Short mmCIF file of C-alpha atoms and ligand atoms in Angstrom, two decimals:
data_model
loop_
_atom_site.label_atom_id
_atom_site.label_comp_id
_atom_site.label_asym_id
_atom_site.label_seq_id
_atom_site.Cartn_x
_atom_site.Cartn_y
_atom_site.Cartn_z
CA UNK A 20 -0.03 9.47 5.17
CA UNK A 21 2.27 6.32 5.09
CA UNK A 22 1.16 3.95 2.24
CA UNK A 23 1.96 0.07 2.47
CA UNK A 24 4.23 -1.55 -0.12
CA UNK A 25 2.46 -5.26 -0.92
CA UNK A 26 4.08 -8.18 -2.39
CA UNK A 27 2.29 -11.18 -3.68
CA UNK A 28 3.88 -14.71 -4.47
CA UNK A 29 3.14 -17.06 -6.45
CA UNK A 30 5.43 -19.75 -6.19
CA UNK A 31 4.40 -21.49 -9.26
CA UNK A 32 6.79 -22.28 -12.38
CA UNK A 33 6.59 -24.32 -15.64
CA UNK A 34 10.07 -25.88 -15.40
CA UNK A 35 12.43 -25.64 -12.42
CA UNK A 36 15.75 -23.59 -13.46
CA UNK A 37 18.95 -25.46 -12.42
CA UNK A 38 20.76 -22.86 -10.36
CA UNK A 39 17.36 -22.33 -8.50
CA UNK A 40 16.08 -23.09 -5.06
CA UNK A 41 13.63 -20.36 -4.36
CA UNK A 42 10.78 -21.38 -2.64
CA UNK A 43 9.04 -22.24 -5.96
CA UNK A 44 8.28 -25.36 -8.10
CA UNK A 45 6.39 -27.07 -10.60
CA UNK A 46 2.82 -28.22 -9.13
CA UNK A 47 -0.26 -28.99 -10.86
CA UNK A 48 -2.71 -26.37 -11.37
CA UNK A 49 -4.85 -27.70 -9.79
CA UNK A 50 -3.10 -26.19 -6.61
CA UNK A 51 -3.66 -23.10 -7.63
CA UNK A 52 -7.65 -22.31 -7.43
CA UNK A 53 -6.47 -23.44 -3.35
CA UNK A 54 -3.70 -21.33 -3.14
CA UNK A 55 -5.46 -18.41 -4.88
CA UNK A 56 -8.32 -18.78 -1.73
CA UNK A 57 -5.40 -18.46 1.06
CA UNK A 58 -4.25 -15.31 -0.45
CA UNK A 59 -7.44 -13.81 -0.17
CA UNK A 60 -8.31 -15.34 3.33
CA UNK A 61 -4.19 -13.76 3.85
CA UNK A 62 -5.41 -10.50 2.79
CA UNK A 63 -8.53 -10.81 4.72
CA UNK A 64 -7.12 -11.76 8.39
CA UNK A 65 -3.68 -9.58 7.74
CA UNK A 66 -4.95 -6.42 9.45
CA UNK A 67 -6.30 -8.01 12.76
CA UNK A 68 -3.12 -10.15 12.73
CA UNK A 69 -1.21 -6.62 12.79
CA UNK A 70 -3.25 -5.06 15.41
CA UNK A 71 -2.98 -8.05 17.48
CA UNK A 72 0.74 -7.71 17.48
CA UNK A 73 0.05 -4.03 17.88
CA UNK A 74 1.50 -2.94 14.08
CA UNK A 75 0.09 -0.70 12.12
CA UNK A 76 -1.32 -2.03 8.60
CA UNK A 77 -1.24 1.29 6.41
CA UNK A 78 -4.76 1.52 4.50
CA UNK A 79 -3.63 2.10 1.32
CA UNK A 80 -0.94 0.57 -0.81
CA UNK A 81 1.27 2.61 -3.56
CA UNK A 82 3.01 -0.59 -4.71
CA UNK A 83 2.35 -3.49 -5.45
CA UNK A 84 4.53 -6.40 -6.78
CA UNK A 85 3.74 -10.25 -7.81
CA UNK A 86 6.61 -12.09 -7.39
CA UNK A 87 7.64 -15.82 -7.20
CA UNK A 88 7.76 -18.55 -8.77
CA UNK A 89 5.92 -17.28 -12.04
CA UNK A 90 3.35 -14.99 -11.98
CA UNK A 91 2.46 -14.79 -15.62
CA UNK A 92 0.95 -18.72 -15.30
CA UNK A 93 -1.94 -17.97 -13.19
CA UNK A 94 -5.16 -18.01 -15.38
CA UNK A 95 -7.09 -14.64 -15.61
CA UNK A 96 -9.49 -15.67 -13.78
CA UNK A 97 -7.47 -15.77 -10.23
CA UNK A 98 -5.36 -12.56 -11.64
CA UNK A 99 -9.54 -11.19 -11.12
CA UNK A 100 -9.76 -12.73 -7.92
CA UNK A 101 -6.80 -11.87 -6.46
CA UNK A 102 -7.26 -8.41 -7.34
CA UNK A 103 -10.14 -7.83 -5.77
CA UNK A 104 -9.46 -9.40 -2.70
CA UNK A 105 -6.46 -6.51 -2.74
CA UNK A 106 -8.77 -3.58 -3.64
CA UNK A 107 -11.38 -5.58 -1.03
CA UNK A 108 -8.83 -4.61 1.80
CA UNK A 109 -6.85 -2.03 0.32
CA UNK A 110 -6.86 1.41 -0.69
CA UNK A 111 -4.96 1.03 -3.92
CA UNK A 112 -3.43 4.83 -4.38
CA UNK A 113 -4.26 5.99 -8.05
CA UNK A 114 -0.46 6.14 -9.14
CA UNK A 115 0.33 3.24 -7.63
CA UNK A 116 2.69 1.40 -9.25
CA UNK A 117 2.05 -2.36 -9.98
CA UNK A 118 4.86 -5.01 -10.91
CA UNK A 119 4.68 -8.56 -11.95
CA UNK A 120 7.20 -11.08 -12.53
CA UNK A 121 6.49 -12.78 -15.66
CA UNK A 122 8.98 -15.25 -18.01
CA UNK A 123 9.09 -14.87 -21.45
CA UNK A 124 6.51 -17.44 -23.34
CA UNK A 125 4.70 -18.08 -20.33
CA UNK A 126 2.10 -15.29 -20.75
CA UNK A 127 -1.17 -16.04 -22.09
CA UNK A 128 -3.33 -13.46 -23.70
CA UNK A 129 -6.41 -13.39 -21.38
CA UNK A 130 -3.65 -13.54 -18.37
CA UNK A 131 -2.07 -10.49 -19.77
CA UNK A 132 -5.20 -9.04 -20.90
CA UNK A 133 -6.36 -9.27 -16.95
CA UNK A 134 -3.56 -7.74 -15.70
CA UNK A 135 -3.76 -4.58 -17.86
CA UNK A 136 -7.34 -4.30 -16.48
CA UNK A 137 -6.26 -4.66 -13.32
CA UNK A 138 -4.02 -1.44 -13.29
CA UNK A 139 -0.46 -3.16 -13.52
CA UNK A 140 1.54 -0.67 -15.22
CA UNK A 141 5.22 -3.00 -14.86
CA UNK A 142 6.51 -6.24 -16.14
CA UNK A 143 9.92 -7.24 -15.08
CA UNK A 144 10.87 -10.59 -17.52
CA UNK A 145 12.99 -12.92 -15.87
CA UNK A 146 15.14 -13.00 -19.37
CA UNK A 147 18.49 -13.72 -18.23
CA UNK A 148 20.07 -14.14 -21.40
CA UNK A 149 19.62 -13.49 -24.83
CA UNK A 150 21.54 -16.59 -25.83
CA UNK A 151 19.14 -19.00 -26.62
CA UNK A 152 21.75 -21.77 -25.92
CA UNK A 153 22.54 -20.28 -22.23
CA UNK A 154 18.88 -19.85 -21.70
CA UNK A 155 17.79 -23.47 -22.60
CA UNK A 156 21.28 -24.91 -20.04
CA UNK A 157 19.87 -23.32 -17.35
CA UNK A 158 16.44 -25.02 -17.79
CA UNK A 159 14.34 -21.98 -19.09
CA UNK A 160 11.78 -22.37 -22.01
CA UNK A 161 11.80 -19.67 -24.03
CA UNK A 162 14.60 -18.02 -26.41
CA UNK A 163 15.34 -14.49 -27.61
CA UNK A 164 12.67 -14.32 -30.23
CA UNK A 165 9.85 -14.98 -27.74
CA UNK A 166 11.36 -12.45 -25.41
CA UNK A 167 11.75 -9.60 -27.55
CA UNK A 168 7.76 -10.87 -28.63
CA UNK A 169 6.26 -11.04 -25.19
CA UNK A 170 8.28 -7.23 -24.42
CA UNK A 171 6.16 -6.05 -27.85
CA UNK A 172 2.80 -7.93 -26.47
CA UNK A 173 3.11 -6.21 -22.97
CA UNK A 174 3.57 -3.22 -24.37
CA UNK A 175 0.85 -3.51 -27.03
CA UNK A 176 -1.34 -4.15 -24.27
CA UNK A 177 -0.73 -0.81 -22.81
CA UNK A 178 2.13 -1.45 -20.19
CA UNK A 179 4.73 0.61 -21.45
CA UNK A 180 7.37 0.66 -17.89
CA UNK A 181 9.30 -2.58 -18.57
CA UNK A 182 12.52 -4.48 -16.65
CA UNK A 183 14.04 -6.71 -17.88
CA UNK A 184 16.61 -8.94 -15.63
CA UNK A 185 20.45 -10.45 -16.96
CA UNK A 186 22.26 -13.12 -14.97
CA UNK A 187 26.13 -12.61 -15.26
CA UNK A 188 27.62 -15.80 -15.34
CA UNK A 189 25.44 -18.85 -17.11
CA UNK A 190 26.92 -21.80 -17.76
CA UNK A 191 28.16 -21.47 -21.13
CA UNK A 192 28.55 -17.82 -21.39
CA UNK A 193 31.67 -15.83 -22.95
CA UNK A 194 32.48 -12.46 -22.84
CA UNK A 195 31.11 -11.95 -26.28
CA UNK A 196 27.50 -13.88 -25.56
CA UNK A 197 27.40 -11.60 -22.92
CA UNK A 198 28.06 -8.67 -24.62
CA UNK A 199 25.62 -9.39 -27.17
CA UNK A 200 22.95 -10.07 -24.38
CA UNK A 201 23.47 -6.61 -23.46
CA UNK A 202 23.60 -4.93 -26.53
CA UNK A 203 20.01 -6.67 -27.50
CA UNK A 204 18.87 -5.33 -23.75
CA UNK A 205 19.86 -1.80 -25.08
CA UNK A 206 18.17 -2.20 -28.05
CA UNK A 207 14.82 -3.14 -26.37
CA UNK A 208 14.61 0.69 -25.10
CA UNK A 209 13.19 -0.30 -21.86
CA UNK A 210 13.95 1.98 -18.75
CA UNK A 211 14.99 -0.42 -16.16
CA UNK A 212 17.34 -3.35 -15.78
CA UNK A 213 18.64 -5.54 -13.39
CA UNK A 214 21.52 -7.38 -13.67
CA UNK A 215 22.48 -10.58 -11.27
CA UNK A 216 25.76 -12.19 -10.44
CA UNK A 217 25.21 -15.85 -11.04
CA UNK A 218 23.92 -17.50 -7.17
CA UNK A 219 23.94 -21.32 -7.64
CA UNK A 220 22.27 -22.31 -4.25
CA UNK A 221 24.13 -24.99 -2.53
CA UNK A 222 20.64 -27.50 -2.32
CA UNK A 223 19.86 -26.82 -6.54
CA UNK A 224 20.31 -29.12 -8.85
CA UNK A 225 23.19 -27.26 -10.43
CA UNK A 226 24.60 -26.41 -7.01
CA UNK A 227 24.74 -30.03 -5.87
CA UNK A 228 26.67 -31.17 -8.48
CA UNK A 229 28.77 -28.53 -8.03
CA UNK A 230 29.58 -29.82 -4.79
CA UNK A 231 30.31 -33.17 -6.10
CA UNK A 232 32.14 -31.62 -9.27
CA UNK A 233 30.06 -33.49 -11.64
CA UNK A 234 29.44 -32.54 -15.37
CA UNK A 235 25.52 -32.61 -15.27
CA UNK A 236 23.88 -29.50 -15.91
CA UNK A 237 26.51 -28.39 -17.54
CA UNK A 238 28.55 -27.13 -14.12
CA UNK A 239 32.07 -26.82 -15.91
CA UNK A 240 30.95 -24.46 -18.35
CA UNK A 241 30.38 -21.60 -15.35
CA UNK A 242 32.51 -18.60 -16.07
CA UNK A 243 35.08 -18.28 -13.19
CA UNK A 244 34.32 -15.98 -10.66
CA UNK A 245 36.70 -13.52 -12.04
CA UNK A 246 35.38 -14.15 -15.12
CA UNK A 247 31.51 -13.18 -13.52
CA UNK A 248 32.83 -10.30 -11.42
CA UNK A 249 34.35 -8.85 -15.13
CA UNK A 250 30.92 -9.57 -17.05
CA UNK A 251 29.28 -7.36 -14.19
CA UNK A 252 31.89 -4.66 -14.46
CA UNK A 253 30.99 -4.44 -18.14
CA UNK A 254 27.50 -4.22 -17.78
CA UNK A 255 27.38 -1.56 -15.10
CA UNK A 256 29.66 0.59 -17.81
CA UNK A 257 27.98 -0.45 -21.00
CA UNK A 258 24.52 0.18 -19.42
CA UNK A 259 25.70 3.90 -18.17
CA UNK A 260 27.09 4.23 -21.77
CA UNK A 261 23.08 3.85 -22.98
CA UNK A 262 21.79 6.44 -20.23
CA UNK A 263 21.03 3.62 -18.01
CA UNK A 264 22.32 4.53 -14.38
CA UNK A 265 23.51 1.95 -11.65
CA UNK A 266 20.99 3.07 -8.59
CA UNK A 267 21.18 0.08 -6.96
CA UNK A 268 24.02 -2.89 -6.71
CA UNK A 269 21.61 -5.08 -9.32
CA UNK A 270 19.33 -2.42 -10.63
CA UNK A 271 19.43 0.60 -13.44
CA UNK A 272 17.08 2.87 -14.40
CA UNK A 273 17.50 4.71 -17.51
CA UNK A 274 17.92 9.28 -16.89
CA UNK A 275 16.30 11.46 -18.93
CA UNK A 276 13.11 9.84 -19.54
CA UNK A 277 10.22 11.70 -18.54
CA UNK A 278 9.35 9.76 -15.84
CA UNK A 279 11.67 7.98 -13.45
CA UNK A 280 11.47 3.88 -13.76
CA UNK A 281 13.35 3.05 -10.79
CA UNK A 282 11.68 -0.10 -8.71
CA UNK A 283 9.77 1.78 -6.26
CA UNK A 284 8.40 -1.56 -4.77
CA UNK A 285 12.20 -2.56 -4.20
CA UNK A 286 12.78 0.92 -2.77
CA UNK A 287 11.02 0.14 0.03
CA UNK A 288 12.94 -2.45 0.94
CA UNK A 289 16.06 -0.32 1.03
CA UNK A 290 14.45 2.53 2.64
CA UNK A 291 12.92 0.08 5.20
CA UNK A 292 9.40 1.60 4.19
CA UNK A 293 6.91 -0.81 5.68
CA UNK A 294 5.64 -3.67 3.47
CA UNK A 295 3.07 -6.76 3.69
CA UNK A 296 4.15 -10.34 2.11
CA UNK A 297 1.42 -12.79 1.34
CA UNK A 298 2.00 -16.02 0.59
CA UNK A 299 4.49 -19.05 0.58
CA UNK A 300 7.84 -17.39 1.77
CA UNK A 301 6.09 -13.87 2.18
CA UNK A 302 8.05 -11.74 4.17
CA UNK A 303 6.77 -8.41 6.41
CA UNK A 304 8.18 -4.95 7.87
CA UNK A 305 5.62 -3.26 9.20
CA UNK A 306 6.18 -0.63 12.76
CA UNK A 307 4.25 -0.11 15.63
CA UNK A 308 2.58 3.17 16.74
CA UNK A 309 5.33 3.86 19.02
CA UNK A 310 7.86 3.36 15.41
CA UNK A 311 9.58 -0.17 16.48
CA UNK A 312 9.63 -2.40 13.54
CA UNK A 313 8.74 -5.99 13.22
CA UNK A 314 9.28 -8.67 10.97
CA UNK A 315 7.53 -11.61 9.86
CA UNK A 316 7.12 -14.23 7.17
CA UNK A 317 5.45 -17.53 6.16
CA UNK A 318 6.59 -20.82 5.54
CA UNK A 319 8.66 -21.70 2.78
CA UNK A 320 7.07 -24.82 1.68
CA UNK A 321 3.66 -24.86 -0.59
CA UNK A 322 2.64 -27.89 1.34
CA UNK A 323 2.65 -26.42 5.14
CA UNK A 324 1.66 -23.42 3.65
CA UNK A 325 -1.60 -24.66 2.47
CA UNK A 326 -2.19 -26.97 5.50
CA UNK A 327 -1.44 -24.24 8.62
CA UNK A 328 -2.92 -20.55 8.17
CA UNK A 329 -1.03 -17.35 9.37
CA UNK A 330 2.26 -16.12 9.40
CA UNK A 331 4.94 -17.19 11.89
CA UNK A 332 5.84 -15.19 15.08
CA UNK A 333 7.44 -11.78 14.38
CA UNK A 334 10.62 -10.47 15.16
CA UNK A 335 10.72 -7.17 16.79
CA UNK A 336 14.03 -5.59 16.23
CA UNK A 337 16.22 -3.97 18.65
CA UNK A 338 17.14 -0.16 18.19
CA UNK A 339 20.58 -1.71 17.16
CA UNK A 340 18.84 -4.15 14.71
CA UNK A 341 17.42 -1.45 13.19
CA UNK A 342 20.46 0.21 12.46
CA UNK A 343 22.17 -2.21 11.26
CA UNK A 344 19.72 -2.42 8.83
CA UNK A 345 19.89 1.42 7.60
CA UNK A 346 23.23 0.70 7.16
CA UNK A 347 23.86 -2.88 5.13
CA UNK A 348 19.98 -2.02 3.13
CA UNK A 349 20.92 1.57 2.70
CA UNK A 350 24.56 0.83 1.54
CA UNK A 351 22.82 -1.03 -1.29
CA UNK A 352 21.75 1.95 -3.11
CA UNK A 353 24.52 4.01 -4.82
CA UNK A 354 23.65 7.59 -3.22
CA UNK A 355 24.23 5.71 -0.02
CA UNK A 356 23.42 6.63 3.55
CA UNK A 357 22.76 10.19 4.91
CA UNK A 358 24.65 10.21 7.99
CA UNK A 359 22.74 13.47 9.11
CA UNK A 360 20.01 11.55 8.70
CA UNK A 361 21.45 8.06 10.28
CA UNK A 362 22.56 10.65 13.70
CA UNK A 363 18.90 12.16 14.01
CA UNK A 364 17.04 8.77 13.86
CA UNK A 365 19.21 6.88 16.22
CA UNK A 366 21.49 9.21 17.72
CA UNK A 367 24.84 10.33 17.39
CA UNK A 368 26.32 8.19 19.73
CA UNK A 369 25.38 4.97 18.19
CA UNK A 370 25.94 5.94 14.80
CA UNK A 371 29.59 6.84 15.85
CA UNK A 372 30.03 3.35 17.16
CA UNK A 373 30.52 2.36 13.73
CA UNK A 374 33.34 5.09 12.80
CA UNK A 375 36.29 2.67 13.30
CA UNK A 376 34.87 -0.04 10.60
CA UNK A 377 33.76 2.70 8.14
CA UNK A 378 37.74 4.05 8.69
CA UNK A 379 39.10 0.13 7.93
CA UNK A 380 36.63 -0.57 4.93
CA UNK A 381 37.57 2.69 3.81
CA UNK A 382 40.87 2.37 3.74
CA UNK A 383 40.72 -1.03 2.15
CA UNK A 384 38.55 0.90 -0.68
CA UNK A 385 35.11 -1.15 -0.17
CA UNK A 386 33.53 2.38 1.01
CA UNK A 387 33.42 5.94 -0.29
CA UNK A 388 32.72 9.11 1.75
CA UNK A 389 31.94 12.43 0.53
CA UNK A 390 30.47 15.12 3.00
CA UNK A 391 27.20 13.20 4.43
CA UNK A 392 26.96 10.50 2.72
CA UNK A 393 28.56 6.84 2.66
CA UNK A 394 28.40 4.46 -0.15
CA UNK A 395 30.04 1.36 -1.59
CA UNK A 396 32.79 1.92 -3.56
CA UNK A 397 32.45 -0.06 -7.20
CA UNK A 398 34.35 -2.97 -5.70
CA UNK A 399 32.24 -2.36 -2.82
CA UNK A 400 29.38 -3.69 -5.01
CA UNK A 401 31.26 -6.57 -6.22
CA UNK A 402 32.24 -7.94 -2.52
CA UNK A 403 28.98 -6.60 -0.93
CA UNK A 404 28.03 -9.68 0.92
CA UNK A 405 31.54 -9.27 2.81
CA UNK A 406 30.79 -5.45 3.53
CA UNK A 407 27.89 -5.82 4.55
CA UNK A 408 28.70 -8.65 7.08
CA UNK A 409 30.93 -6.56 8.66
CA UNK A 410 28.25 -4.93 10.11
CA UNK A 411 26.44 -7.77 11.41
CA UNK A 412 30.24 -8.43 13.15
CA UNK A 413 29.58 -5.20 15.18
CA UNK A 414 26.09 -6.84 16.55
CA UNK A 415 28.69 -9.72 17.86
CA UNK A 416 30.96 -7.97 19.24
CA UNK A 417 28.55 -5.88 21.14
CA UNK A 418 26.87 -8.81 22.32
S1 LIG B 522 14.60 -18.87 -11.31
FE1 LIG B 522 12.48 -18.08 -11.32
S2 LIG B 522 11.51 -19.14 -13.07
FE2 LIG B 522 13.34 -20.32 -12.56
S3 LIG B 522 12.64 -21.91 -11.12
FE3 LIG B 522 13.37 -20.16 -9.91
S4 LIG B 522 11.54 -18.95 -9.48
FE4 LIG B 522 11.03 -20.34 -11.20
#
């Protein structure tokens, strides 16, 4: 039986962090009791709105993941609501495995207490740093002591499978803050870590002044990118050195425990498993009966969002969309891609029309190949973005 993976956002935060520009912000809550009734009318309409496009909506989800924005603010009361509009249209598999975002000191007790009885079972903090000084530059509220708190709440509360997620790269950070933000990740014992290379987006507030080198926001105290790409380096080896593995180019899951933590939400999206968004910025994979996948997505804006119901027009991919895809997603995760595997879903033929670029990024040491498999090579993580657009490059050229 294929199971739906289904992601919720809530693009809600307390304070808007400078290098930010998801589709998120800081609204009154008074938008939330209205944005909490078009997730549930979402939820409602979502499986005509498949059929009409003739996708299948799997009946029963074995993940689900809040995202955002910032979870962990919505009152228990539309954590209730929201979960049973889900288990309203859902199956919701016994073992599924439920994730929400949440920052540190922005978790109140009945919210928490409302999730547990929900059935999530994982918290992923948005920590970042340890460093209470790089956490307050970068516009977040809380500081180590109320992280290492809220970790001991959650798991107080029952919710033992924990991530916790480390930007490389803060304004202000050293090599020796950052080691110490990793040795205090270590000492939390959780099973699963992520760890990001610093992203200012151009249209922040951080990244505009960037790009009028200004000193607001504290813009000259970002690490070079040398600098960045070394902090990452050290974290991948320091967090194999405490039996937590790199699966993923971001994400580690510790080995040996008795149960393995990594994200399988997130694995969908690698494994192009078909998933449901709902919400601002929401974005879909779901297939037909025939096996063609589409993709869709909602606005980006709260506003529109709220005024205009549905999701926008789908894309249905080509059968050379579609491989592109196992490639650049699949390259993401360190086993890599199964070329026996690649060859019997799309054919020998087309897989081989990528030979000559594997050969060249080969060469230049981006990929690795053993028997069946391709993967990035370590700096294959680091310039990932360059690898991966190299296969996009094939889709112009074949054009
Ligand atoms: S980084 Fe996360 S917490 Fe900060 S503004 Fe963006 S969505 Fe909100």
């Amino acid at each position: 039986m294929e199971t739906l993976g289904l992601y919720i956002s809530v693009p809600f935060c307390r304070s808007k962090c400078t290098y930010c520009n998801f589709a998120s912000g800081v609204f009154p809550s008074s938008y939330f009791e209205q944005y909490t009734a078009r997730l549930e009318a979402d939820l409602h309409t979502a499986r005509a709105q498949a059929a009409a496009w003739g996708a299948v909506l799997p009946a029963a989800a074995d993940t689900i993941y809040f995202g955002g924005g910032t979870p962990s603010i919505l009152p228990a009361e539309l954590v209730r609501r929201i979960f049973s509009a889900i288990r309203g249209e859902l199956t919701v598999m016994p073992d599924a495995e439920i994730t929400v975002e949440c920052a540190p000191g922005q978790l109140e007790e009945a919210t928490l207490a409302a999730f547990a009885a929900a059935g999530v079972n994982r918290i992923s903090f948005g920590v970042q740093s340890f460093i209470d000084r790089e956490a307050a530059l970068t516009g977040r509220l809380h500081n180590r002591a109320i992280a290492l708190e809220d970790i001991r709440r959650v798991r107080t509360a029952g919710i033992s499978n924990i991530s916790l997620d480390l930007i490389a790269g803060l304004p202000g950070q050293t090599a020796a803050s950052w080691r110490e933000s990793l040795a205090v990740l270590a000492d939390t014992g959780v099973d699963h870590a992520s760890i990001y290379m610093l992203e200012v987006d151009d249209d922040s507030r951080l990244g505009r002044e960037i790009g009028i080198g200004g000193l607001r926001y504290h813009a000259v105290e970002i690490p070079s990118d040398d600098a960045i790409a070394d902090f990452y380096i050290e974290g991948v080896a320091f967090l194999a050195g405490q039996g937590m593995m790199q699966y993923e180019i971001s994400n580690f899951v510790r080995t040996g425990a008795q149960a393995d933590h990594s994200s399988r939400h997130n694995l969908k999206y690698w494994q192009r498993a078909p998933y449901l968004g709902i919400g601002v910025d929401a974005h879909s994979m779901l297939r037909t009966g025939a096996g063609q996948a589409l993709r869709f997505a909602t606005t980006d804006e709260l506003e529109p969002f709220l005024a205009a119901a549905g999701w926008n027009e789908p894309h249905w991919l080509t059968r050379r969309e579609e491989l592109e895809e196992a490639w650049f997603l699949g390259l993401r995760l360190n086993q890599g891609v199964s070329l026996t595997a690649l060859c019997e879903e799309f054919g020998a033929e087309n897989v081989g029309e990528y030979v000559g670029r594997l050969r060249e990024l080969e060469s230049e040491g981006l990929v690795v190949r053993s028997r069946d498999h391709v993967a990035l090579t370590a700096q294959g993580r680091l310039l990932s973005n360059e690898v991966f657009g190299r296969f996009l490059e094939e889709r112009a050229a074949a054009v």
